PDB file of C-alpha atoms and ligand atoms in Angstrom:
ATOM      1  CA  MET A   1      52.010 -71.386 -19.644  1.00  0.00           C
ATOM      2  CA  ASN A   2      49.566 -69.847 -20.764  1.00  0.00           C
ATOM      3  CA  THR A   3      48.846 -66.202 -19.304  1.00  0.00           C
ATOM      4  CA  ILE A   4      45.391 -64.909 -18.162  1.00  0.00           C
ATOM      5  CA  VAL A   5      46.343 -61.356 -17.545  1.00  0.00           C
ATOM      6  CA  ASN A   6      48.550 -59.014 -18.576  1.00  0.00           C
ATOM      7  CA  VAL A   7      49.533 -55.357 -17.787  1.00  0.00           C
ATOM      8  CA  ASP A   8      51.543 -54.160 -20.517  1.00  0.00           C
ATOM      9  CA  HIS A   9      53.209 -50.871 -19.606  1.00  0.00           C
ATOM     10  CA  VAL A  10      50.604 -49.654 -17.396  1.00  0.00           C
ATOM     11  CA  SER A  11      50.216 -45.963 -15.969  1.00  0.00           C
ATOM     12  CA  LYS A  12      47.293 -44.239 -14.260  1.00  0.00           C
ATOM     13  CA  SER A  13      46.877 -41.208 -13.398  1.00  0.00           C
ATOM     14  CA  PHE A  14      43.904 -39.443 -11.320  1.00  0.00           C
ATOM     15  CA  GLY A  15      43.514 -35.811 -11.780  1.00  0.00           C
ATOM     16  CA  SER A  16      47.755 -34.745 -11.406  1.00  0.00           C
ATOM     17  CA  HIS A  17      48.388 -37.480  -8.978  1.00  0.00           C
ATOM     18  CA  GLU A  18      50.103 -40.499 -10.990  1.00  0.00           C
ATOM     19  CA  VAL A  19      49.007 -43.173  -8.926  1.00  0.00           C
ATOM     20  CA  LEU A  20      51.087 -46.116 -11.231  1.00  0.00           C
ATOM     21  CA  LYS A  21      53.850 -45.550 -13.650  1.00  0.00           C
ATOM     22  CA  ASP A  22      54.283 -47.600 -16.392  1.00  0.00           C
ATOM     23  CA  ILE A  23      53.875 -51.280 -14.397  1.00  0.00           C
ATOM     24  CA  THR A  24      54.011 -55.035 -16.386  1.00  0.00           C
ATOM     25  CA  LEU A  25      53.407 -58.000 -15.344  1.00  0.00           C
ATOM     26  CA  SER A  26      51.294 -61.090 -15.896  1.00  0.00           C
ATOM     27  CA  VAL A  27      49.699 -63.895 -14.086  1.00  0.00           C
ATOM     28  CA  GLN A  28      50.308 -67.322 -15.943  1.00  0.00           C
ATOM     29  CA  GLU A  29      47.377 -70.291 -15.982  1.00  0.00           C
ATOM     30  CA  GLY A  30      47.825 -72.004 -12.812  1.00  0.00           C
ATOM     31  CA  GLU A  31      49.117 -69.466 -10.374  1.00  0.00           C
ATOM     32  CA  ILE A  32      48.893 -67.848  -7.567  1.00  0.00           C
ATOM     33  CA  TYR A  33      50.433 -63.646  -7.773  1.00  0.00           C
ATOM     34  CA  GLY A  34      50.245 -61.818  -4.512  1.00  0.00           C
ATOM     35  CA  LEU A  35      50.234 -58.290  -4.944  1.00  0.00           C
ATOM     36  CA  LEU A  36      52.039 -56.364  -1.300  1.00  0.00           C
ATOM     37  CA  GLY A  37      52.429 -52.201  -0.950  1.00  0.00           C
ATOM     38  CA  PRO A  38      51.230 -49.693   1.425  1.00  0.00           C
ATOM     39  CA  SER A  39      47.798 -48.312   2.088  1.00  0.00           C
ATOM     40  CA  GLY A  40      47.347 -45.814  -0.625  1.00  0.00           C
ATOM     41  CA  SER A  41      49.626 -47.625  -2.723  1.00  0.00           C
ATOM     42  CA  GLY A  42      47.857 -48.800  -5.797  1.00  0.00           C
ATOM     43  CA  LYS A  43      46.867 -51.926  -5.784  1.00  0.00           C
ATOM     44  CA  THR A  44      42.806 -51.777  -5.424  1.00  0.00           C
ATOM     45  CA  THR A  45      43.027 -49.321  -8.859  1.00  0.00           C
ATOM     46  CA  LEU A  46      44.843 -51.836 -10.667  1.00  0.00           C
ATOM     47  CA  VAL A  47      42.706 -54.716  -9.616  1.00  0.00           C
ATOM     48  CA  LYS A  48      40.042 -52.261 -10.918  1.00  0.00           C
ATOM     49  CA  MET A  49      41.686 -51.903 -14.242  1.00  0.00           C
ATOM     50  CA  MET A  50      41.819 -55.523 -14.945  1.00  0.00           C
ATOM     51  CA  MET A  51      38.383 -55.957 -14.400  1.00  0.00           C
ATOM     52  CA  GLY A  52      37.926 -52.795 -16.634  1.00  0.00           C
ATOM     53  CA  LEU A  53      36.497 -51.004 -13.859  1.00  0.00           C
ATOM     54  CA  GLU A  54      38.814 -48.049 -14.172  1.00  0.00           C
ATOM     55  CA  LYS A  55      40.594 -47.201 -17.194  1.00  0.00           C
ATOM     56  CA  ALA A  56      44.416 -46.808 -17.753  1.00  0.00           C
ATOM     57  CA  THR A  57      45.671 -42.980 -18.487  1.00  0.00           C
ATOM     58  CA  SER A  58      48.578 -45.529 -20.910  1.00  0.00           C
ATOM     59  CA  GLY A  59      48.908 -49.118 -21.442  1.00  0.00           C
ATOM     60  CA  GLU A  60      47.101 -51.785 -22.161  1.00  0.00           C
ATOM     61  CA  ILE A  61      45.412 -54.758 -19.679  1.00  0.00           C
ATOM     62  CA  THR A  62      44.194 -58.325 -21.701  1.00  0.00           C
ATOM     63  CA  VAL A  63      42.669 -60.722 -20.056  1.00  0.00           C
ATOM     64  CA  HIS A  64      42.850 -63.794 -22.069  1.00  0.00           C
ATOM     65  CA  GLN A  65      44.199 -62.145 -24.693  1.00  0.00           C
ATOM     66  CA  THR A  66      41.131 -59.622 -24.890  1.00  0.00           C
ATOM     67  CA  THR A  67      41.257 -56.070 -24.042  1.00  0.00           C
ATOM     68  CA  MET A  68      39.996 -54.979 -20.763  1.00  0.00           C
ATOM     69  CA  PRO A  69      36.970 -53.654 -19.886  1.00  0.00           C
ATOM     70  CA  SER A  70      35.954 -56.268 -21.786  1.00  0.00           C
ATOM     71  CA  LEU A  71      32.336 -57.785 -20.938  1.00  0.00           C
ATOM     72  CA  SER A  72      33.488 -61.050 -22.417  1.00  0.00           C
ATOM     73  CA  GLN A  73      34.999 -61.176 -20.581  1.00  0.00           C
ATOM     74  CA  LEU A  74      33.488 -61.012 -17.038  1.00  0.00           C
ATOM     75  CA  VAL A  75      32.242 -64.492 -16.832  1.00  0.00           C
ATOM     76  CA  ASN A  76      35.545 -65.885 -16.896  1.00  0.00           C
ATOM     77  CA  ILE A  77      36.418 -63.577 -13.883  1.00  0.00           C
ATOM     78  CA  GLY A  78      35.610 -64.461 -10.296  1.00  0.00           C
ATOM     79  CA  TYR A  79      36.259 -60.680  -8.186  1.00  0.00           C
ATOM     80  CA  MET A  80      35.969 -59.686  -4.796  1.00  0.00           C
ATOM     81  CA  ALA A  81      35.848 -56.175  -3.968  1.00  0.00           C
ATOM     82  CA  GLN A  82      37.165 -54.801  -1.024  1.00  0.00           C
ATOM     83  CA  SER A  83      34.123 -53.236   0.213  1.00  0.00           C
ATOM     84  CA  ASP A  84      30.977 -56.493   0.083  1.00  0.00           C
ATOM     85  CA  ALA A  85      28.523 -55.977  -2.354  1.00  0.00           C
ATOM     86  CA  LEU A  86      26.050 -57.663  -0.966  1.00  0.00           C
ATOM     87  CA  TYR A  87      21.923 -57.797  -0.703  1.00  0.00           C
ATOM     88  CA  THR A  88      21.564 -56.654   3.524  1.00  0.00           C
ATOM     89  CA  ASP A  89      17.877 -57.151   3.425  1.00  0.00           C
ATOM     90  CA  LEU A  90      18.065 -61.000   1.766  1.00  0.00           C
ATOM     91  CA  THR A  91      19.292 -64.292   3.010  1.00  0.00           C
ATOM     92  CA  ALA A  92      23.323 -65.705   1.908  1.00  0.00           C
ATOM     93  CA  LYS A  93      20.899 -68.236  -0.435  1.00  0.00           C
ATOM     94  CA  GLU A  94      18.977 -65.577  -2.304  1.00  0.00           C
ATOM     95  CA  ASN A  95      22.339 -63.741  -2.937  1.00  0.00           C
ATOM     96  CA  LEU A  96      23.958 -66.495  -4.676  1.00  0.00           C
ATOM     97  CA  GLU A  97      20.640 -67.626  -6.703  1.00  0.00           C
ATOM     98  CA  PHE A  98      20.609 -64.233  -7.758  1.00  0.00           C
ATOM     99  CA  PHE A  99      24.133 -64.295  -9.210  1.00  0.00           C
ATOM    100  CA  ALA A 100      23.671 -67.315  -9.679  1.00  0.00           C
ATOM    101  CA  ALA A 101      21.463 -66.663 -11.947  1.00  0.00           C
ATOM    102  CA  LEU A 102      23.220 -63.626 -13.551  1.00  0.00           C
ATOM    103  CA  TYR A 103      26.360 -65.638 -14.222  1.00  0.00           C
ATOM    104  CA  GLY A 104      24.036 -68.072 -16.111  1.00  0.00           C
ATOM    105  CA  LEU A 105      23.006 -71.283 -13.420  1.00  0.00           C
ATOM    106  CA  GLY A 106      20.631 -73.175 -13.232  1.00  0.00           C
ATOM    107  CA  GLY A 107      19.183 -76.617 -11.749  1.00  0.00           C
ATOM    108  CA  LYS A 108      20.974 -78.727 -10.339  1.00  0.00           C
ATOM    109  CA  ARG A 109      23.776 -77.170 -11.187  1.00  0.00           C
ATOM    110  CA  LYS A 110      23.042 -74.067  -9.075  1.00  0.00           C
ATOM    111  CA  LYS A 111      21.922 -76.243  -6.388  1.00  0.00           C
ATOM    112  CA  GLU A 112      24.886 -77.765  -6.588  1.00  0.00           C
ATOM    113  CA  ARG A 113      27.803 -74.958  -6.785  1.00  0.00           C
ATOM    114  CA  ILE A 114      26.058 -72.688  -3.853  1.00  0.00           C
ATOM    115  CA  GLN A 115      26.194 -76.097  -1.804  1.00  0.00           C
ATOM    116  CA  THR A 116      30.031 -76.305  -2.790  1.00  0.00           C
ATOM    117  CA  VAL A 117      30.958 -72.925  -3.056  1.00  0.00           C
ATOM    118  CA  MET A 118      29.179 -72.259   0.753  1.00  0.00           C
ATOM    119  CA  GLU A 119      31.061 -75.503   1.876  1.00  0.00           C
ATOM    120  CA  ILE A 120      34.212 -73.656   0.793  1.00  0.00           C
ATOM    121  CA  VAL A 121      34.515 -70.541   3.007  1.00  0.00           C
ATOM    122  CA  GLY A 122      32.633 -72.200   6.086  1.00  0.00           C
ATOM    123  CA  LEU A 123      29.230 -71.136   5.838  1.00  0.00           C
ATOM    124  CA  GLN A 124      26.963 -74.100   5.058  1.00  0.00           C
ATOM    125  CA  ASN A 125      24.888 -74.235   7.558  1.00  0.00           C
ATOM    126  CA  ASP A 126      23.421 -69.952   7.345  1.00  0.00           C
ATOM    127  CA  LEU A 127      22.297 -70.673   4.241  1.00  0.00           C
ATOM    128  CA  SER A 128      18.849 -69.091   5.146  1.00  0.00           C
ATOM    129  CA  LYS A 129      20.073 -66.060   7.265  1.00  0.00           C
ATOM    130  CA  THR A 130      19.941 -62.639   6.019  1.00  0.00           C
ATOM    131  CA  ILE A 131      22.600 -60.459   5.754  1.00  0.00           C
ATOM    132  CA  HIS A 132      21.221 -58.214   8.719  1.00  0.00           C
ATOM    133  CA  GLN A 133      22.496 -60.768  10.995  1.00  0.00           C
ATOM    134  CA  TYR A 134      25.731 -61.713   9.348  1.00  0.00           C
ATOM    135  CA  SER A 135      28.989 -60.573  10.525  1.00  0.00           C
ATOM    136  CA  GLY A 136      31.659 -58.700   8.767  1.00  0.00           C
ATOM    137  CA  GLY A 137      34.004 -61.970   8.686  1.00  0.00           C
ATOM    138  CA  MET A 138      30.637 -64.598   7.575  1.00  0.00           C
ATOM    139  CA  LYS A 139      29.956 -61.354   5.174  1.00  0.00           C
ATOM    140  CA  ARG A 140      33.613 -61.648   3.914  1.00  0.00           C
ATOM    141  CA  ARG A 141      33.084 -65.142   3.354  1.00  0.00           C
ATOM    142  CA  LEU A 142      29.608 -64.798   1.111  1.00  0.00           C
ATOM    143  CA  SER A 143      30.914 -62.566  -1.578  1.00  0.00           C
ATOM    144  CA  LEU A 144      33.863 -65.146  -1.335  1.00  0.00           C
ATOM    145  CA  ALA A 145      31.964 -67.679  -2.056  1.00  0.00           C
ATOM    146  CA  ILE A 146      30.087 -65.672  -4.633  1.00  0.00           C
ATOM    147  CA  SER A 147      33.306 -65.099  -7.051  1.00  0.00           C
ATOM    148  CA  LEU A 148      34.268 -69.018  -6.736  1.00  0.00           C
ATOM    149  CA  LEU A 149      30.085 -69.672  -8.069  1.00  0.00           C
ATOM    150  CA  HIS A 150      30.613 -69.589 -11.869  1.00  0.00           C
ATOM    151  CA  GLU A 151      34.307 -71.425 -11.231  1.00  0.00           C
ATOM    152  CA  PRO A 152      36.078 -68.936 -13.113  1.00  0.00           C
ATOM    153  CA  LYS A 153      39.261 -69.206 -14.919  1.00  0.00           C
ATOM    154  CA  LEU A 154      40.763 -66.575 -12.961  1.00  0.00           C
ATOM    155  CA  LEU A 155      40.225 -64.975  -9.794  1.00  0.00           C
ATOM    156  CA  ILE A 156      40.365 -61.838  -8.495  1.00  0.00           C
ATOM    157  CA  LEU A 157      40.761 -60.899  -4.519  1.00  0.00           C
ATOM    158  CA  ASP A 158      40.687 -58.179  -3.144  1.00  0.00           C
ATOM    159  CA  GLU A 159      41.786 -58.735   0.256  1.00  0.00           C
ATOM    160  CA  PRO A 160      39.769 -61.563   0.213  1.00  0.00           C
ATOM    161  CA  THR A 161      40.784 -62.242   4.163  1.00  0.00           C
ATOM    162  CA  VAL A 162      40.473 -59.769   6.234  1.00  0.00           C
ATOM    163  CA  GLY A 163      38.241 -59.905   9.174  1.00  0.00           C
ATOM    164  CA  ILE A 164      38.684 -64.147   8.741  1.00  0.00           C
ATOM    165  CA  ASP A 165      40.431 -66.062  11.586  1.00  0.00           C
ATOM    166  CA  PRO A 166      43.337 -68.019  10.853  1.00  0.00           C
ATOM    167  CA  VAL A 167      41.456 -70.971  11.056  1.00  0.00           C
ATOM    168  CA  LEU A 168      39.240 -70.254   8.140  1.00  0.00           C
ATOM    169  CA  ARG A 169      41.777 -68.594   7.148  1.00  0.00           C
ATOM    170  CA  LYS A 170      44.349 -71.420   6.436  1.00  0.00           C
ATOM    171  CA  SER A 171      41.631 -73.718   4.522  1.00  0.00           C
ATOM    172  CA  ILE A 172      40.274 -70.760   2.590  1.00  0.00           C
ATOM    173  CA  TRP A 173      44.071 -70.278   1.245  1.00  0.00           C
ATOM    174  CA  GLU A 174      44.533 -74.673   0.785  1.00  0.00           C
ATOM    175  CA  GLN A 175      40.999 -73.696  -1.335  1.00  0.00           C
ATOM    176  CA  PHE A 176      43.167 -71.185  -3.310  1.00  0.00           C
ATOM    177  CA  GLN A 177      46.120 -74.208  -3.589  1.00  0.00           C
ATOM    178  CA  ALA A 178      43.216 -76.497  -5.241  1.00  0.00           C
ATOM    179  CA  LEU A 179      41.852 -74.169  -7.899  1.00  0.00           C
ATOM    180  CA  LYS A 180      45.522 -73.138  -8.743  1.00  0.00           C
ATOM    181  CA  ASN A 181      46.450 -76.936  -9.200  1.00  0.00           C
ATOM    182  CA  ALA A 182      43.362 -76.915 -11.157  1.00  0.00           C
ATOM    183  CA  GLY A 183      44.335 -74.351 -13.649  1.00  0.00           C
ATOM    184  CA  THR A 184      42.888 -71.629 -11.841  1.00  0.00           C
ATOM    185  CA  ALA A 185      44.412 -67.726 -11.867  1.00  0.00           C
ATOM    186  CA  ILE A 186      44.972 -66.150  -9.037  1.00  0.00           C
ATOM    187  CA  PHE A 187      45.823 -62.196  -8.189  1.00  0.00           C
ATOM    188  CA  VAL A 188      45.020 -61.747  -4.914  1.00  0.00           C
ATOM    189  CA  THR A 189      46.449 -57.813  -2.486  1.00  0.00           C
ATOM    190  CA  THR A 190      46.913 -58.580   0.704  1.00  0.00           C
ATOM    191  CA  HIS A 191      48.301 -57.219   3.362  1.00  0.00           C
ATOM    192  CA  VAL A 192      49.070 -60.621   5.527  1.00  0.00           C
ATOM    193  CA  MET A 193      52.336 -61.878   5.351  1.00  0.00           C
ATOM    194  CA  ASP A 194      52.302 -65.575   5.267  1.00  0.00           C
ATOM    195  CA  GLU A 195      49.461 -65.088   2.791  1.00  0.00           C
ATOM    196  CA  ALA A 196      52.487 -63.693   0.706  1.00  0.00           C
ATOM    197  CA  GLU A 197      54.808 -66.347   1.024  1.00  0.00           C
ATOM    198  CA  ARG A 198      52.197 -68.531  -0.458  1.00  0.00           C
ATOM    199  CA  CYS A 199      51.777 -66.490  -3.472  1.00  0.00           C
ATOM    200  CA  ASP A 200      54.117 -68.045  -6.173  1.00  0.00           C
ATOM    201  CA  LYS A 201      55.182 -64.558  -7.890  1.00  0.00           C
ATOM    202  CA  LEU A 202      54.922 -61.136  -5.443  1.00  0.00           C
ATOM    203  CA  GLY A 203      54.539 -57.953  -6.912  1.00  0.00           C
ATOM    204  CA  LEU A 204      55.714 -54.995  -4.538  1.00  0.00           C
ATOM    205  CA  ILE A 205      54.091 -51.447  -5.555  1.00  0.00           C
ATOM    206  CA  ARG A 206      56.106 -48.017  -3.901  1.00  0.00           C
ATOM    207  CA  ASP A 207      55.174 -44.783  -5.005  1.00  0.00           C
ATOM    208  CA  GLY A 208      53.380 -45.966  -7.799  1.00  0.00           C
ATOM    209  CA  LEU A 209      56.374 -48.625  -8.720  1.00  0.00           C
ATOM    210  CA  LEU A 210      56.589 -51.973  -9.134  1.00  0.00           C
ATOM    211  CA  ILE A 211      60.002 -52.232  -7.287  1.00  0.00           C
ATOM    212  CA  ALA A 212      59.683 -56.453  -7.527  1.00  0.00           C
ATOM    213  CA  ASN A 213      57.878 -59.236  -9.558  1.00  0.00           C
ATOM    214  CA  ASP A 214      59.465 -62.460  -8.521  1.00  0.00           C
ATOM    215  CA  SER A 215      58.925 -65.208  -6.746  1.00  0.00           C
ATOM    216  CA  PRO A 216      58.914 -65.092  -2.714  1.00  0.00           C
ATOM    217  CA  GLU A 217      62.379 -66.791  -2.314  1.00  0.00           C
ATOM    218  CA  ALA A 218      63.901 -64.602  -5.490  1.00  0.00           C
ATOM    219  CA  VAL A 219      62.267 -61.440  -3.957  1.00  0.00           C
ATOM    220  CA  LYS A 220      63.598 -61.777  -0.767  1.00  0.00           C
ATOM    221  CA  GLN A 221      67.160 -62.760  -1.964  1.00  0.00           C
ATOM    222  CA  SER A 222      67.452 -59.816  -3.720  1.00  0.00           C
ATOM    223  CA  ASN A 223      66.158 -57.891  -1.070  1.00  0.00           C
ATOM    224  CA  GLY A 224      69.197 -59.814   1.048  1.00  0.00           C
ATOM    225  CA  VAL A 225      66.400 -60.215   4.605  1.00  0.00           C
ATOM    226  CA  GLY A 226      64.979 -63.545   5.339  1.00  0.00           C
ATOM    227  CA  SER A 227      60.569 -62.654   5.219  1.00  0.00           C
ATOM    228  CA  ILE A 228      58.455 -61.340   3.466  1.00  0.00           C
ATOM    229  CA  GLU A 229      57.369 -59.262   6.555  1.00  0.00           C
ATOM    230  CA  GLU A 230      61.082 -57.059   6.221  1.00  0.00           C
ATOM    231  CA  VAL A 231      60.602 -56.660   2.462  1.00  0.00           C
ATOM    232  CA  PHE A 232      57.982 -55.612   2.921  1.00  0.00           C
ATOM    233  CA  LEU A 233      58.789 -52.483   5.857  1.00  0.00           C
ATOM    234  CA  LEU A 234      61.810 -51.435   2.962  1.00  0.00           C
ATOM    235  CA  SER A 235      59.283 -51.140   0.499  1.00  0.00           C
ATOM    236  CA  GLY A 236      57.724 -49.251   3.017  1.00  0.00           C
ATOM    237  CA  GLY A 237      60.040 -46.985   3.886  1.00  0.00           C
ATOM    238  CA  VAL A 238      61.397 -48.321   7.366  1.00  0.00           C
ATOM    239  CA  HIS A 239      65.069 -48.848   7.652  1.00  0.00           C
ATOM    240  CA  HIS A 240      66.843 -51.444   9.443  1.00  0.00           C
ATOM    241  CA  ALA A 241      69.656 -50.187  12.218  1.00  0.00           C
ATOM    242  CA  ASN A 242      72.374 -51.987  10.930  1.00  0.00           C
TER     243      ASN A 242
HETATM  244  N1  LIG B 301      38.535 -42.773  -7.799  1.00  0.00           N
HETATM  245  C1  LIG B 301      39.101 -41.951  -7.307  1.00  0.00           C
HETATM  246  N2  LIG B 301      39.553 -40.996  -7.860  1.00  0.00           N
HETATM  247  C2  LIG B 301      40.665 -39.715  -6.866  1.00  0.00           C
HETATM  248  N3  LIG B 301      41.554 -40.408  -6.606  1.00  0.00           N
HETATM  249  C3  LIG B 301      41.612 -41.706  -6.300  1.00  0.00           C
HETATM  250  C4  LIG B 301      40.607 -42.113  -6.987  1.00  0.00           C
HETATM  251  N4  LIG B 301      40.506 -44.054  -6.132  1.00  0.00           N
HETATM  252  C5  LIG B 301      42.177 -43.765  -6.186  1.00  0.00           C
HETATM  253  N5  LIG B 301      42.824 -42.471  -5.710  1.00  0.00           N
HETATM  254  C6  LIG B 301      43.797 -42.570  -4.692  1.00  0.00           C
HETATM  255  O1  LIG B 301      44.868 -43.666  -5.847  1.00  0.00           O
HETATM  256  C7  LIG B 301      45.435 -43.818  -4.707  1.00  0.00           C
HETATM  257  C8  LIG B 301      45.954 -45.333  -4.584  1.00  0.00           C
HETATM  258  O2  LIG B 301      44.130 -45.794  -4.122  1.00  0.00           O
HETATM  259  P1  LIG B 301      44.008 -47.403  -4.015  1.00  0.00           P
HETATM  260  O3  LIG B 301      42.627 -47.657  -3.636  1.00  0.00           O
HETATM  261  O4  LIG B 301      44.237 -47.956  -5.206  1.00  0.00           O
HETATM  262  O5  LIG B 301      45.761 -47.693  -2.880  1.00  0.00           O
HETATM  263  P2  LIG B 301      44.882 -49.558  -2.078  1.00  0.00           P
HETATM  264  O6  LIG B 301      47.052 -49.249  -2.597  1.00  0.00           O
HETATM  265  O7  LIG B 301      43.925 -50.511  -2.853  1.00  0.00           O
HETATM  266  O8  LIG B 301      45.396 -48.959  -0.854  1.00  0.00           O
HETATM  267  P3  LIG B 301      44.306 -49.777   0.587  1.00  0.00           P
HETATM  268  O9  LIG B 301      45.857 -50.280   0.883  1.00  0.00           O
HETATM  269  O10 LIG B 301      44.384 -49.073   1.818  1.00  0.00           O
HETATM  270  O11 LIG B 301      42.971 -50.122  -0.026  1.00  0.00           O
HETATM  271  C9  LIG B 301      45.132 -42.907  -3.366  1.00  0.00           C
HETATM  272  O12 LIG B 301      45.858 -42.250  -3.225  1.00  0.00           O
HETATM  273  C10 LIG B 301      43.632 -42.847  -3.518  1.00  0.00           C
HETATM  274  O13 LIG B 301      43.718 -41.772  -3.052  1.00  0.00           O
END
């Protein structure tokens, strides 16, 4: 299998605060990798380093065998940040057209891609609304649509389904499965346990260390518990009474 992202012994400090310690993981073509960890454990920091928006203090991150940060790799990545980067005075269509232009999409293909990605997130009837008229969940969905526009080989999604209702969440995860089956590598941070169960591989961060890096089944087995929720509670320092 093709390695799309390789994180090799990466540490990151902000001043004297070491947020991530010696993290090593990889994401393969056609794989969904889920990153779990308590709030403030460094998930977004790792995502930003993968995108080249933060620099590792030590270690190396490569995307398609290219050391990050690398401008040339950005066209191969679909990125959805935790806060929506949308132009609020513009309509959804204008936002999509702006990002399509950045990715070099034009003409018929641009039109088709805008239609397709808006159908994926269930916003096909809201193209002409300005972002001011969008709810928080609609903004998340539009951000996801934008990250999918250029059919990237790698999707990096920082809590993509926050504020999205369970029905739409299910259909969005079905799309992730379809993208994965088409060979897309997906790296996703989440707090949602049933999403974690759907990943091929799970990473669990605690106190800056990657304490698990395996399939959901193997992570549950090695912790002797029946659900990822229990693994998560254990990783957060919550212990069972027995
Ligand atoms: N630019 C920065 N300067 C200083 N400290 C930072 C900076 N960015 C993040 N941190 C610190 O790094 C730690 C990890 O933050 P990060 O946002 O990566 O956590 P997270 O796991 O994504 O949290 P959440 O689940 O709440 O989004 C926190 O203690 C945060 O305060």
